[in-house]
Amino acid sequence: MHTRRTPRRTRTAACLLAVAALLASGCSSGSTPGTASSAAEEKAPALAALPRSTPAALTPYYEQKPSWRDCGVPGFQCTTVEAPLDYADPSAGDVRLAVARKKATGPGKRLGSLLVNPGGPGGSAIGYLQAYAGIGYPAEVRARYDMVAVDPRGVARSEPVECLDGPEMDAYTQTDVTPDDAKEADALVAAYRKFAEGCGADAPKLLRHVSTVEAARDMDIVRAVLGDEKLNYVGASYGTFLGATYAGLFPDRAGRLVLDGAMDPSLPARRLNLEQTAGFDTAFTAFAKDCVRQSDCPLGGRGTGPEQAGKNLKAFFAGLDARPVPTGDADGRRLTESLATMGVVAAMYDEGAWQRLREALTAAMKENDGAGLLALADSYYERDADGEYANLMSANAAVNCLDLPPAFDSPDEVRAALPDFEEASPVFGEGFAWMALNCAYWPVRATGEPQRIEAEGAAPIVVVGTTRDPATPYRWAEALAGQLSSARLLTYEGDGHTAYGRGSDCIDSAINTYLLRGTPPAEGKRCS
């Protein structure tokens, strides 16, 4: 979902559902979360590996010599690497990829480069490297590896897709995503169309070539340019899909890969959205149980169950739908139902944000002050104090809508699916279902499809899952580990999104040992 990671981050660049409709699209069975996958899902084709030899047309890209320069951030160097816009036609032009590194500090023998990606899709890997991974990863890992990040094509510093300007994004993020009637549904569709048209106008050629497969192929070029025989990599959330795709395409070049907060690449988008909706409900239930034990919980006192706490929150959202509350925002924004929902969603990524969420809900529900929830929503959307947005939401939609066919093709399909989504989450289900409609209006057709990733012949790969992860449900980690031929599943029994670097010595020790020695965790290893 999200960008500037700290050891106790309130959000990770990981998965984004929101109005950008995380994990986009698809058309799966309407089965409820937790049930077995449909036969169609089980028959998803396997991603085929690419030939081991580099095609002659791509050789110049693989033989580039990087020219490193100062980044303006102490200790980091930057360069650009070119990749073909279209791998099927390398003569069609290039994409310039931004790359940053922090060289291994020593002591100890250098182990090569360690690429990192925080997810999204759309999170800046370079921003993540400079703000967290390059300075916050364990010292023993940074001593042995050059810490490296490449912003994927269309993201941040790598020819970013920009769909709307700041004021337009303000309007977009305030659009009602729980329409009460046909007029409101038409307004939501109009917002999705405007967003999609903006993306198409901004990057008509690039928009056809920002898929995860292409980003994975770009990483192989970067690997070669860095002089590494194999790719070593830590990816979070969507970054697990990117890393697994790399392993599937280049199993013989996959080195030590950590896939933390894993996605299941075999599922179509409607199923992904539905299961993620259930994941957020699991996280909200954990938050609600904790909240009602606190003296300042605005959703109920001791003895209030999670179901009633959810009803109280839904009633608050409904009130905002009719009458938004003031926030003191310099641009005059008030707290709408959509912004309040995203504020709550943002806090679900890390239990360390629960106190802040309680305080923000109390202020909004009892003091008519929506500033706290607005600030949480702004952090989710990466909106700065000047009203400008990072390209996170634009890139998120651009990648998702290309990777999978749309979850829904029309408002009527959303309405038909609402019972399943509301069963998955009485609090978030309705809004999340409507949010998954955005790819229906995308200006280019999807080029990807659900695929199993087996990566036959790859070295051991560590897949990490958190049992109460809101954005990437634990079942997805089990599914990915079951697909990858050489995977070891490492389980964190706890809350929050992703596990590495979030306070579990057991998790961190297991991953550090794997990165430094190549020894994966024991089968079935669980941490708490």
PDB file of C-alpha atoms in Angstrom, residues 101-234:
ATOM      1  CA  ARG A 101      22.762   3.111  -4.059  1.00  0.00           C
ATOM      2  CA  LYS A 102      24.601   3.285  -0.782  1.00  0.00           C
ATOM      3  CA  LYS A 103      27.795   1.285  -0.965  1.00  0.00           C
ATOM      4  CA  ALA A 104      28.580  -1.468   1.499  1.00  0.00           C
ATOM      5  CA  THR A 105      30.160  -0.040   4.601  1.00  0.00           C
ATOM      6  CA  GLY A 106      32.123  -3.091   5.741  1.00  0.00           C
ATOM      7  CA  PRO A 107      33.585  -4.847   7.597  1.00  0.00           C
ATOM      8  CA  GLY A 108      33.293  -8.218   5.929  1.00  0.00           C
ATOM      9  CA  LYS A 109      33.350  -9.446   2.365  1.00  0.00           C
ATOM     10  CA  ARG A 110      30.945  -7.607   0.065  1.00  0.00           C
ATOM     11  CA  LEU A 111      28.076  -9.866  -1.008  1.00  0.00           C
ATOM     12  CA  GLY A 112      26.959  -7.771  -3.976  1.00  0.00           C
ATOM     13  CA  SER A 113      23.936  -5.528  -4.355  1.00  0.00           C
ATOM     14  CA  LEU A 114      20.671  -5.811  -2.432  1.00  0.00           C
ATOM     15  CA  LEU A 115      17.765  -4.245  -4.297  1.00  0.00           C
ATOM     16  CA  VAL A 116      14.792  -3.090  -2.249  1.00  0.00           C
ATOM     17  CA  ASN A 117      11.231  -2.213  -3.220  1.00  0.00           C
ATOM     18  CA  PRO A 118       8.553  -0.971  -0.776  1.00  0.00           C
ATOM     19  CA  GLY A 119       5.543  -1.852  -2.916  1.00  0.00           C
ATOM     20  CA  GLY A 120       2.547   0.137  -4.039  1.00  0.00           C
ATOM     21  CA  PRO A 121       2.658  -0.316  -6.926  1.00  0.00           C
ATOM     22  CA  GLY A 122       3.822   3.259  -7.158  1.00  0.00           C
ATOM     23  CA  GLY A 123       5.955   3.586  -4.054  1.00  0.00           C
ATOM     24  CA  SER A 124       9.323   5.179  -4.669  1.00  0.00           C
ATOM     25  CA  ALA A 125      12.052   2.621  -4.057  1.00  0.00           C
ATOM     26  CA  ILE A 126      14.643   5.404  -4.022  1.00  0.00           C
ATOM     27  CA  GLY A 127      12.678   7.357  -1.432  1.00  0.00           C
ATOM     28  CA  TYR A 128      12.407   4.194   0.645  1.00  0.00           C
ATOM     29  CA  LEU A 129      16.130   3.504   0.311  1.00  0.00           C
ATOM     30  CA  GLN A 130      17.186   7.001   1.308  1.00  0.00           C
ATOM     31  CA  ALA A 131      14.674   7.426   4.136  1.00  0.00           C
ATOM     32  CA  TYR A 132      14.814   3.958   5.627  1.00  0.00           C
ATOM     33  CA  ALA A 133      16.497   0.927   4.043  1.00  0.00           C
ATOM     34  CA  GLY A 134      19.877   2.569   3.394  1.00  0.00           C
ATOM     35  CA  ILE A 135      20.141   3.761   6.983  1.00  0.00           C
ATOM     36  CA  GLY A 136      17.679   1.586   8.916  1.00  0.00           C
ATOM     37  CA  TYR A 137      18.297  -1.943   7.712  1.00  0.00           C
ATOM     38  CA  PRO A 138      20.418  -3.979  10.132  1.00  0.00           C
ATOM     39  CA  ALA A 139      24.009  -2.747  10.208  1.00  0.00           C
ATOM     40  CA  GLU A 140      25.363  -6.205   9.409  1.00  0.00           C
ATOM     41  CA  VAL A 141      23.292  -6.296   6.191  1.00  0.00           C
ATOM     42  CA  ARG A 142      24.356  -2.796   5.138  1.00  0.00           C
ATOM     43  CA  ALA A 143      27.966  -3.725   5.873  1.00  0.00           C
ATOM     44  CA  ARG A 144      27.977  -6.570   3.344  1.00  0.00           C
ATOM     45  CA  TYR A 145      25.677  -5.291   0.592  1.00  0.00           C
ATOM     46  CA  ASP A 146      25.501  -2.238  -1.599  1.00  0.00           C
ATOM     47  CA  MET A 147      21.961  -1.089  -0.831  1.00  0.00           C
ATOM     48  CA  VAL A 148      20.278  -0.322  -4.169  1.00  0.00           C
ATOM     49  CA  ALA A 149      16.900   0.931  -5.363  1.00  0.00           C
ATOM     50  CA  VAL A 150      15.412   1.510  -8.789  1.00  0.00           C
ATOM     51  CA  ASP A 151      12.143   3.383  -9.198  1.00  0.00           C
ATOM     52  CA  PRO A 152      10.056   1.218 -11.545  1.00  0.00           C
ATOM     53  CA  ARG A 153       9.049   2.706 -14.879  1.00  0.00           C
ATOM     54  CA  GLY A 154       6.268   5.263 -14.436  1.00  0.00           C
ATOM     55  CA  VAL A 155       7.100   5.789 -10.758  1.00  0.00           C
ATOM     56  CA  ALA A 156       8.617   8.790  -8.963  1.00  0.00           C
ATOM     57  CA  ARG A 157      11.969   9.556 -10.620  1.00  0.00           C
ATOM     58  CA  SER A 158      11.561   7.092 -13.513  1.00  0.00           C
ATOM     59  CA  GLU A 159       9.400   8.998 -15.999  1.00  0.00           C
ATOM     60  CA  PRO A 160       6.444   9.312 -13.597  1.00  0.00           C
ATOM     61  CA  VAL A 161       2.866   9.048 -14.807  1.00  0.00           C
ATOM     62  CA  GLU A 162       0.886  12.104 -13.653  1.00  0.00           C
ATOM     63  CA  CYS A 163      -2.893  11.922 -14.085  1.00  0.00           C
ATOM     64  CA  LEU A 164      -4.275  14.946 -12.215  1.00  0.00           C
ATOM     65  CA  ASP A 165      -2.875  18.120 -10.674  1.00  0.00           C
ATOM     66  CA  GLY A 166      -3.136  18.921  -6.967  1.00  0.00           C
ATOM     67  CA  PRO A 167      -6.595  20.578  -6.925  1.00  0.00           C
ATOM     68  CA  GLU A 168      -7.959  17.866  -9.211  1.00  0.00           C
ATOM     69  CA  MET A 169      -6.571  15.192  -6.896  1.00  0.00           C
ATOM     70  CA  ASP A 170      -8.207  16.936  -3.952  1.00  0.00           C
ATOM     71  CA  ALA A 171     -11.541  16.646  -5.705  1.00  0.00           C
ATOM     72  CA  TYR A 172     -10.849  13.050  -6.699  1.00  0.00           C
ATOM     73  CA  THR A 173      -9.995  11.897  -3.186  1.00  0.00           C
ATOM     74  CA  GLN A 174     -13.176  13.495  -1.852  1.00  0.00           C
ATOM     75  CA  THR A 175     -15.441  11.735  -4.354  1.00  0.00           C
ATOM     76  CA  ASP A 176     -18.186   9.728  -2.653  1.00  0.00           C
ATOM     77  CA  VAL A 177     -17.294   6.044  -3.078  1.00  0.00           C
ATOM     78  CA  THR A 178     -20.492   4.754  -1.432  1.00  0.00           C
ATOM     79  CA  PRO A 179     -23.074   6.131  -3.871  1.00  0.00           C
ATOM     80  CA  ASP A 180     -26.631   6.235  -2.530  1.00  0.00           C
ATOM     81  CA  ASP A 181     -28.358   6.582  -5.891  1.00  0.00           C
ATOM     82  CA  ALA A 182     -27.792   6.584  -9.632  1.00  0.00           C
ATOM     83  CA  LYS A 183     -26.760  10.253  -9.651  1.00  0.00           C
ATOM     84  CA  GLU A 184     -23.977   9.641  -7.145  1.00  0.00           C
ATOM     85  CA  ALA A 185     -22.888   6.507  -9.018  1.00  0.00           C
ATOM     86  CA  ASP A 186     -22.678   8.566 -12.208  1.00  0.00           C
ATOM     87  CA  ALA A 187     -20.524  11.130 -10.383  1.00  0.00           C
ATOM     88  CA  LEU A 188     -18.148   8.386  -9.244  1.00  0.00           C
ATOM     89  CA  VAL A 189     -17.905   6.986 -12.772  1.00  0.00           C
ATOM     90  CA  ALA A 190     -17.228  10.498 -14.074  1.00  0.00           C
ATOM     91  CA  ALA A 191     -14.387  10.853 -11.554  1.00  0.00           C
ATOM     92  CA  TYR A 192     -12.855   7.569 -12.669  1.00  0.00           C
ATOM     93  CA  ARG A 193     -13.152   8.597 -16.310  1.00  0.00           C
ATOM     94  CA  LYS A 194     -11.479  11.954 -15.680  1.00  0.00           C
ATOM     95  CA  PHE A 195      -8.641  10.283 -13.795  1.00  0.00           C
ATOM     96  CA  ALA A 196      -8.126   7.728 -16.561  1.00  0.00           C
ATOM     97  CA  GLU A 197      -8.266  10.364 -19.306  1.00  0.00           C
ATOM     98  CA  GLY A 198      -5.663  12.420 -17.454  1.00  0.00           C
ATOM     99  CA  CYS A 199      -3.334   9.435 -17.335  1.00  0.00           C
ATOM    100  CA  GLY A 200      -3.861   8.717 -21.006  1.00  0.00           C
ATOM    101  CA  ALA A 201      -3.151  12.310 -21.986  1.00  0.00           C
ATOM    102  CA  ASP A 202      -0.021  12.498 -19.828  1.00  0.00           C
ATOM    103  CA  ALA A 203       1.704   9.299 -20.973  1.00  0.00           C
ATOM    104  CA  PRO A 204      -0.046   7.743 -23.986  1.00  0.00           C
ATOM    105  CA  LYS A 205       2.923   5.510 -24.938  1.00  0.00           C
ATOM    106  CA  LEU A 206       4.353   4.729 -21.505  1.00  0.00           C
ATOM    107  CA  LEU A 207       0.925   3.790 -20.140  1.00  0.00           C
ATOM    108  CA  ARG A 208       1.006   0.668 -22.324  1.00  0.00           C
ATOM    109  CA  HIS A 209       4.346  -0.408 -20.873  1.00  0.00           C
ATOM    110  CA  VAL A 210       4.309  -0.114 -17.075  1.00  0.00           C
ATOM    111  CA  SER A 211       3.444  -3.725 -16.318  1.00  0.00           C
ATOM    112  CA  THR A 212       5.047  -5.742 -13.540  1.00  0.00           C
ATOM    113  CA  VAL A 213       6.594  -8.097 -16.099  1.00  0.00           C
ATOM    114  CA  GLU A 214       8.325  -5.151 -17.778  1.00  0.00           C
ATOM    115  CA  ALA A 215       9.481  -3.762 -14.424  1.00  0.00           C
ATOM    116  CA  ALA A 216      10.922  -7.188 -13.549  1.00  0.00           C
ATOM    117  CA  ARG A 217      12.782  -7.281 -16.842  1.00  0.00           C
ATOM    118  CA  ASP A 218      14.110  -3.808 -16.080  1.00  0.00           C
ATOM    119  CA  MET A 219      15.500  -5.148 -12.807  1.00  0.00           C
ATOM    120  CA  ASP A 220      17.466  -7.746 -14.712  1.00  0.00           C
ATOM    121  CA  ILE A 221      19.094  -5.019 -16.778  1.00  0.00           C
ATOM    122  CA  VAL A 222      19.928  -3.146 -13.568  1.00  0.00           C
ATOM    123  CA  ARG A 223      21.375  -6.339 -12.088  1.00  0.00           C
ATOM    124  CA  ALA A 224      23.700  -6.706 -15.063  1.00  0.00           C
ATOM    125  CA  VAL A 225      24.670  -3.033 -15.041  1.00  0.00           C
ATOM    126  CA  LEU A 226      25.587  -3.371 -11.360  1.00  0.00           C
ATOM    127  CA  GLY A 227      27.836  -6.305 -12.220  1.00  0.00           C
ATOM    128  CA  ASP A 228      25.939  -8.931 -10.217  1.00  0.00           C
ATOM    129  CA  GLU A 229      25.514 -12.478 -11.484  1.00  0.00           C
ATOM    130  CA  LYS A 230      22.340 -12.916  -9.451  1.00  0.00           C
ATOM    131  CA  LEU A 231      19.690 -10.582  -8.078  1.00  0.00           C
ATOM    132  CA  ASN A 232      19.454 -10.240  -4.299  1.00  0.00           C
ATOM    133  CA  TYR A 233      16.238  -8.514  -3.309  1.00  0.00           C
ATOM    134  CA  VAL A 234      13.874  -7.553  -0.486  1.00  0.00           C
TER     135      VAL A 234
END
